[in-house]
Coordinates of C-alpha atoms and ligand atoms in Angstrom, one line a residue:
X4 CA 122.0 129.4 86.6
X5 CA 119.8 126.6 88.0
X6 CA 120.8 123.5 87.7
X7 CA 119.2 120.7 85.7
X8 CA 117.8 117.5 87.8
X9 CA 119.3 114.7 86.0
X10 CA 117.5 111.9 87.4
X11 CA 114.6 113.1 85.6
X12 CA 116.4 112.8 82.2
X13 CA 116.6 109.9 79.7
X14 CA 120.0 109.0 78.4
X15 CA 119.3 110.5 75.1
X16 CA 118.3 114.1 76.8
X17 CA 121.4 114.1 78.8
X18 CA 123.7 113.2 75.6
X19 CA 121.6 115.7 74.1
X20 CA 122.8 118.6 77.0
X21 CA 126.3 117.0 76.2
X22 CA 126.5 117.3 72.7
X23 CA 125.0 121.2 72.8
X24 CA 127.8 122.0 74.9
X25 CA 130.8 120.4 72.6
X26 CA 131.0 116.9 74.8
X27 CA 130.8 113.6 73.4
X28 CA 127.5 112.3 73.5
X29 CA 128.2 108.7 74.4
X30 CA 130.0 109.9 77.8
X31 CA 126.1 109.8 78.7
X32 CA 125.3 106.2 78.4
X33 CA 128.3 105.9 80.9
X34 CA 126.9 108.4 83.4
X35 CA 123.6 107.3 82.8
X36 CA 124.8 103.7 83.8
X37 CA 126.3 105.3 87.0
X38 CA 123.7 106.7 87.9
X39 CA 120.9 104.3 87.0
X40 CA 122.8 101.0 87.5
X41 CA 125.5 101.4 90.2
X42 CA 123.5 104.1 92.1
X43 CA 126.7 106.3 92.6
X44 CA 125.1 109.5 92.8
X45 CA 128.0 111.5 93.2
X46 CA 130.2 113.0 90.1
X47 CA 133.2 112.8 91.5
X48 CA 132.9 109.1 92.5
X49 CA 132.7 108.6 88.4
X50 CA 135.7 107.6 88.2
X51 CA 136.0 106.4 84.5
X52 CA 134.6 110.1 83.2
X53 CA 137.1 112.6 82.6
X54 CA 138.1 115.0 85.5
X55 CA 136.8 118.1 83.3
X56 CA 133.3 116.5 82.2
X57 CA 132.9 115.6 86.2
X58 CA 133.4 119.5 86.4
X59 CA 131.4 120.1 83.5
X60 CA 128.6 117.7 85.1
X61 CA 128.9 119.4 88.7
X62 CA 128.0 122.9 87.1
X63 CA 125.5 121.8 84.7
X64 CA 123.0 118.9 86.7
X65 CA 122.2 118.5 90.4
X66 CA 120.6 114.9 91.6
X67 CA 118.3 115.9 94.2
X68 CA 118.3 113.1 97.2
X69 CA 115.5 112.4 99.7
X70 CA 115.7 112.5 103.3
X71 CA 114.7 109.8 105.8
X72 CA 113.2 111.8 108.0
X73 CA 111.1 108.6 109.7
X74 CA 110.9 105.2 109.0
X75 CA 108.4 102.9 110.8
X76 CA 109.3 99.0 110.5
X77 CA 106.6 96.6 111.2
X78 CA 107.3 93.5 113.8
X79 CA 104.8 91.2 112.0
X80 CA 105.5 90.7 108.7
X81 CA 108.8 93.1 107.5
X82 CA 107.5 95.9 106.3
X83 CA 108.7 99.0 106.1
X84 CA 107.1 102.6 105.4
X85 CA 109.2 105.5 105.1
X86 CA 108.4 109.6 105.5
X87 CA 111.2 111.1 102.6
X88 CA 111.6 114.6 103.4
X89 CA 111.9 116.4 99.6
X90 CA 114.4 119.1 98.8
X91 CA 111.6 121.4 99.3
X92 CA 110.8 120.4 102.6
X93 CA 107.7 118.7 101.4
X94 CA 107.0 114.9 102.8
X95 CA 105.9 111.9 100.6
X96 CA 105.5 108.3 101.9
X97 CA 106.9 105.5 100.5
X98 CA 106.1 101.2 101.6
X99 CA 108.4 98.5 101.2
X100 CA 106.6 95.0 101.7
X101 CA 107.7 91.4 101.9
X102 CA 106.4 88.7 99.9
X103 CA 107.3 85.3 99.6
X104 CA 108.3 86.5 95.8
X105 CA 110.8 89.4 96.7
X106 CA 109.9 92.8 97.8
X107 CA 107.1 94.8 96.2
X108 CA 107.1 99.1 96.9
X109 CA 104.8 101.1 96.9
X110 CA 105.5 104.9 95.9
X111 CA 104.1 108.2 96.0
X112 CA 103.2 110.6 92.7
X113 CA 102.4 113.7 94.5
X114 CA 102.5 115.6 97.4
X115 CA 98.8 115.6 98.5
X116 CA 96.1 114.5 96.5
X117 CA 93.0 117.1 94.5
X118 CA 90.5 114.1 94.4
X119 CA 89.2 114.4 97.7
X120 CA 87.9 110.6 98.0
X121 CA 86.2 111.0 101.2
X122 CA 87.5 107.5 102.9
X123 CA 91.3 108.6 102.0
X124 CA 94.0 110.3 104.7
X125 CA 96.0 112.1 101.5
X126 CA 92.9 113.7 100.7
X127 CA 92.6 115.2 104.6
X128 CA 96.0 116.8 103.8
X129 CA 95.8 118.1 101.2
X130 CA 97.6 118.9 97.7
X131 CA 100.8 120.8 97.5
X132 CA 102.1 119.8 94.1
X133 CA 102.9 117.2 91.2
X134 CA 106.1 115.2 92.3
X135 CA 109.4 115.6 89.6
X136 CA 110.1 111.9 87.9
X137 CA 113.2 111.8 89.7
X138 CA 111.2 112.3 93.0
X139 CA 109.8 109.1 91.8
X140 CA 112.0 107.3 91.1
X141 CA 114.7 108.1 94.2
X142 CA 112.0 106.7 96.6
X143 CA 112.5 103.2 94.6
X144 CA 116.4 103.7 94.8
X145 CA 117.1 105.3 98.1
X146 CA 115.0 102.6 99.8
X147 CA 116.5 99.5 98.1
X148 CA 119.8 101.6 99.1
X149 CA 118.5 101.4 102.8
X150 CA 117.1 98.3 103.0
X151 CA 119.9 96.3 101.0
X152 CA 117.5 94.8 98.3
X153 CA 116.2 95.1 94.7
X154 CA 112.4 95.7 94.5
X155 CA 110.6 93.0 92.4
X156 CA 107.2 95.1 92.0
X157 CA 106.4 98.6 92.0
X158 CA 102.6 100.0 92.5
X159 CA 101.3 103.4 92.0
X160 CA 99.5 103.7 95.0
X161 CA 100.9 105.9 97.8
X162 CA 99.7 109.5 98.2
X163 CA 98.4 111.1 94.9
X164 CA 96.6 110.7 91.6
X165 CA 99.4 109.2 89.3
X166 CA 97.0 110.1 85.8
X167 CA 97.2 114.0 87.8
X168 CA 100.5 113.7 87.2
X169 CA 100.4 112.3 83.3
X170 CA 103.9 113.4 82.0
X171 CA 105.8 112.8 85.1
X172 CA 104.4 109.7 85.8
X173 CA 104.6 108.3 82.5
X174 CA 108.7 109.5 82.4
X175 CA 109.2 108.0 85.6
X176 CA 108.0 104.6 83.5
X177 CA 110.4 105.1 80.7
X178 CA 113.2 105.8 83.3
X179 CA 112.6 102.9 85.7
X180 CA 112.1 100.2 82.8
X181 CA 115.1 101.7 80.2
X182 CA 117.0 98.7 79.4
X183 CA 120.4 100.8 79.6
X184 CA 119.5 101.2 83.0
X185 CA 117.3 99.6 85.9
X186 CA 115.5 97.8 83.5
X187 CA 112.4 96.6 85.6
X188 CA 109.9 95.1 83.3
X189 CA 106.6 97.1 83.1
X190 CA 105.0 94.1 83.7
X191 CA 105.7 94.4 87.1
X192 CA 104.5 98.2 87.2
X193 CA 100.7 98.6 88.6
X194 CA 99.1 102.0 88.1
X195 CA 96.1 102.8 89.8
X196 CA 93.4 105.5 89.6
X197 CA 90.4 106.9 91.2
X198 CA 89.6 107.6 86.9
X199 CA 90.6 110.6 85.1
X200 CA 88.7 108.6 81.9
X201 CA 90.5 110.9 78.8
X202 CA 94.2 109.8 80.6
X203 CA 93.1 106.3 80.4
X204 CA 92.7 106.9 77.1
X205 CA 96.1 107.8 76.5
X206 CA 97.7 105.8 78.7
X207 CA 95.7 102.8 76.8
X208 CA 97.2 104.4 73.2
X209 CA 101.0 103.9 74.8
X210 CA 100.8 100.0 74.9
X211 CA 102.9 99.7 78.2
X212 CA 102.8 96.4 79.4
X213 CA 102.2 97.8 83.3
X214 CA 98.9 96.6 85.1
X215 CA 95.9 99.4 85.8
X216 CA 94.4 99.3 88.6
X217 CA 91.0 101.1 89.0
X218 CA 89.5 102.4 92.0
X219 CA 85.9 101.6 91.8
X220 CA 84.5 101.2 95.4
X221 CA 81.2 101.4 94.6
X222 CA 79.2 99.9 91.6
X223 CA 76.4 102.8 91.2
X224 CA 77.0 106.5 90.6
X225 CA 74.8 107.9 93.1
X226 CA 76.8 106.1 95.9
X227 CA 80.1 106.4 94.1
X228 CA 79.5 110.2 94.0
X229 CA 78.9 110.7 97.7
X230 CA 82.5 108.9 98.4
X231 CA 84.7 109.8 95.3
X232 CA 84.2 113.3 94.1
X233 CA 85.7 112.4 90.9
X234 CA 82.7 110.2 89.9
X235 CA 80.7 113.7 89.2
X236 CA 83.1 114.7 86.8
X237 CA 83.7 111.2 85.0
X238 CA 80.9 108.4 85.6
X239 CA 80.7 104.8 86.0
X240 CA 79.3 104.5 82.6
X241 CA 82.4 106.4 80.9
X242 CA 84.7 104.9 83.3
X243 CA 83.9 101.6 82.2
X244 CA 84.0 102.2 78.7
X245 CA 87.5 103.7 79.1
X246 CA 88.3 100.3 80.7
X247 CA 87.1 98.6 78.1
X248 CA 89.4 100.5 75.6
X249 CA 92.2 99.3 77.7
X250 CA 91.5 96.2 77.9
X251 CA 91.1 95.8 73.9
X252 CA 94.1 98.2 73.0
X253 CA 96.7 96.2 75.4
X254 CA 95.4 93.2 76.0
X255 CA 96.1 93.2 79.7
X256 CA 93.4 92.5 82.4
X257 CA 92.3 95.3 85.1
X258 CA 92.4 95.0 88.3
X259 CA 89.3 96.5 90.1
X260 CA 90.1 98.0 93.8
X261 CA 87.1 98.2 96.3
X262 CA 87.2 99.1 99.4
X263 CA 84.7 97.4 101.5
X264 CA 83.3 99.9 104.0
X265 CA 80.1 98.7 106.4
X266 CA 76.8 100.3 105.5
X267 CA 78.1 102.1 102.1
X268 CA 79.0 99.6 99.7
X269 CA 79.2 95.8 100.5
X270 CA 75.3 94.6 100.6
X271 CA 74.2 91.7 98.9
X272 CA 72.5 94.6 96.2
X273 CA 76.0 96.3 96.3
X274 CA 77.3 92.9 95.4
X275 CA 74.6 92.0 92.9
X276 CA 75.2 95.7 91.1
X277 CA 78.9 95.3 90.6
X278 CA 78.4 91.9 89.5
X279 CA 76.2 92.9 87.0
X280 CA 78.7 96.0 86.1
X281 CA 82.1 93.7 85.8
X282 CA 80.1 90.6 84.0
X283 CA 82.0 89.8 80.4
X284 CA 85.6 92.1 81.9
X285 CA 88.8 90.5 81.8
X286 CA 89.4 91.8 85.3
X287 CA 90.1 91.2 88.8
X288 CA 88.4 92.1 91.7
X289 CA 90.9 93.0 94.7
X290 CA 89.3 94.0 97.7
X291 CA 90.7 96.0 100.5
X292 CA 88.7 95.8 104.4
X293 CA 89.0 100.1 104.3
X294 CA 91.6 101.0 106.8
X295 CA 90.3 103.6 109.5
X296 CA 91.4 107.1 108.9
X297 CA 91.4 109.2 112.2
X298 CA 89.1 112.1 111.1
X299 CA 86.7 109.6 109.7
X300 CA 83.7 106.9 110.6
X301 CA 84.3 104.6 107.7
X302 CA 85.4 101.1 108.9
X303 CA 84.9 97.4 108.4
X304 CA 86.3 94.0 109.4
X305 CA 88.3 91.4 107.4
X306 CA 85.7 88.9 107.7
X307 CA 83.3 91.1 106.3
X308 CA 85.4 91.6 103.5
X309 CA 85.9 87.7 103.0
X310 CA 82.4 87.5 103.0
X311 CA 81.7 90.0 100.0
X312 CA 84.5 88.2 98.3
X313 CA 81.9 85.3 98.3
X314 CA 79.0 87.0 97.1
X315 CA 81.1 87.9 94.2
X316 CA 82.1 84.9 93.6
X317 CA 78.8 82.8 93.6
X318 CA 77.8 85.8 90.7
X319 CA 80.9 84.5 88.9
X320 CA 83.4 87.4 90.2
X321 CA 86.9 86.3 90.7
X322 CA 88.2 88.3 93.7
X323 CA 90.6 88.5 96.2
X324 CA 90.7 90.6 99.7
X325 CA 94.1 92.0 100.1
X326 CA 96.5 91.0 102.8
X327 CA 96.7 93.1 105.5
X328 CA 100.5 94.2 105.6
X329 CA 102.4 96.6 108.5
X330 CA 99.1 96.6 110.6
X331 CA 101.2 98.1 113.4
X332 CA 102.9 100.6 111.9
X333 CA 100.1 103.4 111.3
X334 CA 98.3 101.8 108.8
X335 CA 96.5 104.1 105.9
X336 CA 98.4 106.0 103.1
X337 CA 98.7 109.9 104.0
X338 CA 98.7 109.5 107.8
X339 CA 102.2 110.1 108.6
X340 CA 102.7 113.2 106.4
X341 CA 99.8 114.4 107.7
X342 CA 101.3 114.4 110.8
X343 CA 104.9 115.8 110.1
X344 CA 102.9 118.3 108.0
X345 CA 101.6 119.0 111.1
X346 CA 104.5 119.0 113.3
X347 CA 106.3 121.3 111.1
X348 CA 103.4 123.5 111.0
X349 CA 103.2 123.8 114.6
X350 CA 107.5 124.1 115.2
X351 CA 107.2 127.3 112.6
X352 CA 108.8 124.9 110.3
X353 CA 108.6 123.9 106.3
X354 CA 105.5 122.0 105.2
X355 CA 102.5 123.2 103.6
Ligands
SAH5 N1 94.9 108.0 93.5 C1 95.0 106.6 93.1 C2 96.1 105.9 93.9 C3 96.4 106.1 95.3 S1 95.4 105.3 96.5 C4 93.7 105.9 93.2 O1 92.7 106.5 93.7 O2 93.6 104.8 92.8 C5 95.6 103.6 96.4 C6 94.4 102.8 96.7 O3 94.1 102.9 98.1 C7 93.1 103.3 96.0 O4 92.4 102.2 95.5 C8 92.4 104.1 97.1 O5 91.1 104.2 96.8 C9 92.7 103.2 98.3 N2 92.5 103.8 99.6 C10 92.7 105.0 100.0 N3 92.3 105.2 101.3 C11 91.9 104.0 101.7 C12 91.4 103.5 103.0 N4 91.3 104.3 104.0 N5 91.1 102.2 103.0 C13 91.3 101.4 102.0 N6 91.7 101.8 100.8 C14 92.0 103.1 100.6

């Protein structure tokens, strides 16, 4: 029989699997808290469970680890990026950064991404499949594990579309914020998406308290289009509307993300246009000088960047360019699996 993944369970579902099978429920609050809270992810290191419900537990769940199979540390600023080999051999990446706040991570939600945004290195690789929520979630607790710390911030941004992976995603949330367990408040959560407009929708109708974070990058559709396939499908007019809807139904701001990328999308017009698009949104403009991907021409400079920031400004746009972090440790998301992917590839080996 295969066993069940119990990271990707809610107390309540496990005492559920317990109480089916003649156990006492509450036993799960305890194992939850083990495994959630103390991190021991080993039954038999339970040590105020029963010797039979360990055994019981053995049989019945399995809690699926990641691998470090490389981790890159950067000699400017502290941070670190990790390759986590899955239990299927697959590879996801995984950012620790340093602020003067505490530590913020940034995770990945699948293996590959289908959106094909042209500037992006996950795109290049290619989608395999949906990460599990405990695949989530294990890259938050096996790197505070590593690095001896306790994340402050978590952001949706590493390799794959998070609203591609709705119910995952959104479990994952429920997991990581539970008060009987890690209880991180959403408000420190940011989700963001190239926008899959109907999931915004729903995701507006659950009233979490996390920050959304939409990947604009261009303020018309025909240029939009030509970089981010997904604008054919959903358009800056729905897109915006959707915003709008999230905006009103949880009463959070949006961040904007646009990367600024030399002769596509940072012009005075380009400004003017997504001026005119943002005017009367309780949002935030973060712009990020596009990071070079190997197989592609896109580039810019950070004082290019800075200066867009001022156009936008002077038309009444609050925004920010982002700080550069890990510059010297293989910079854009979706490089390094792209590489082991590679490598494994070429050695005979696991990978796509
Ligand atoms: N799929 C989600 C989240 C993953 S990407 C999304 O599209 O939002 C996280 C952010 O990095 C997105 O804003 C994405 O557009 C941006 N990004 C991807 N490749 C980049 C690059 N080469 N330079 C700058 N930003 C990039």
């Amino acid at each position: 029989m295969e066993k069940t993944d119990i990271m990707s369970l809610t107390c309540d579902e496990i005492g559920d699997i317990l109480g089916q099978a003649g156990e006492k429920k509450f036993r799960a609050k305890q194992i939850y808290k083990w495994l959630h809270v103390k991190r021991v992810f080993d039954f038999d290191e339970m040590t105020d469970i029963s010797v039979q419900l360990r055994q019981y537990m053995k049989e019945k769940f399995c809690i699926n680890g990641l691998f470090v199979q490389k981790k890159l540390e950067s000699s400017i600023d502290n941070t670190v990026k990790y390759l986590y080999r899955l239990p299927d051999g697959n590879f996801v990446e995984t950012v620790l950064m340093e602020y003067s706040y505490g530590h913020s991570i940034c995770v990945s939600t699948q293996v590959g991404c289908k959106m094909g945004c042209r500037f992006c290195a996950s795109a290049i690789a290619g989608f395999v499949r949906s990460l599990e929520p405990s695949e989530i979630l294990m890259q938050i607790y096996q790197t505070e594990k590593d690095a001896g710390i306790r994340v402050s911030g978590i952001v949706l941004m590493g390799i794959g579309e998070p609203l591609d992976n709705f119910e995952n995603v959104t479990k994952f949330l429920r997991l990581i914020s539970d008060s009987g367990g890690n209880d991180l408040s959403l408000r420190h959560v940011s989700l963001s998406t190239c926008g899959i407009v109907p999931r915004i929708y729903e995701l507006a109708d659950m009233k979490l308290q996390l920050t959304l974070s939409v990947s604009l990058h261009c303020p018309d559709d025909k240029g939009r289009s030509e970089i981010m396939p997904v604008n054919k499908k959903y358009n800056i007019t729905q897109l915006m509307e959707a915003c709008r809807y999230y905006i009103k139904t949880t009463g959070r701001r949006i961040t904007f993300e646009y990367a600024v990328i030399d002769d596509v999308n940072s012009s005075e017009e380009d400004a003017a246009k997504l001026a005119a698009l943002l005017r009367g949104i309780n949002c935030h403009v973060n712009l990020i000088p596009v990071n070079k991907v190997k197989e592609r021409s896109y580039r810019t400079t950070r004082s290019a960047a800075a200066a867009f920031a001022k156009r936008l400004e002077k038309k009444g746009i609050n925004a920010t360019v982002r700080r550069t972090l890990g510059s010297d440790i293989e910079a854009a998301c979706g490089q390094l699996r792209r590489d082991a992917d590679k490598q494994a590839n070429a050695n005979g080996g696991a990978g796509i």
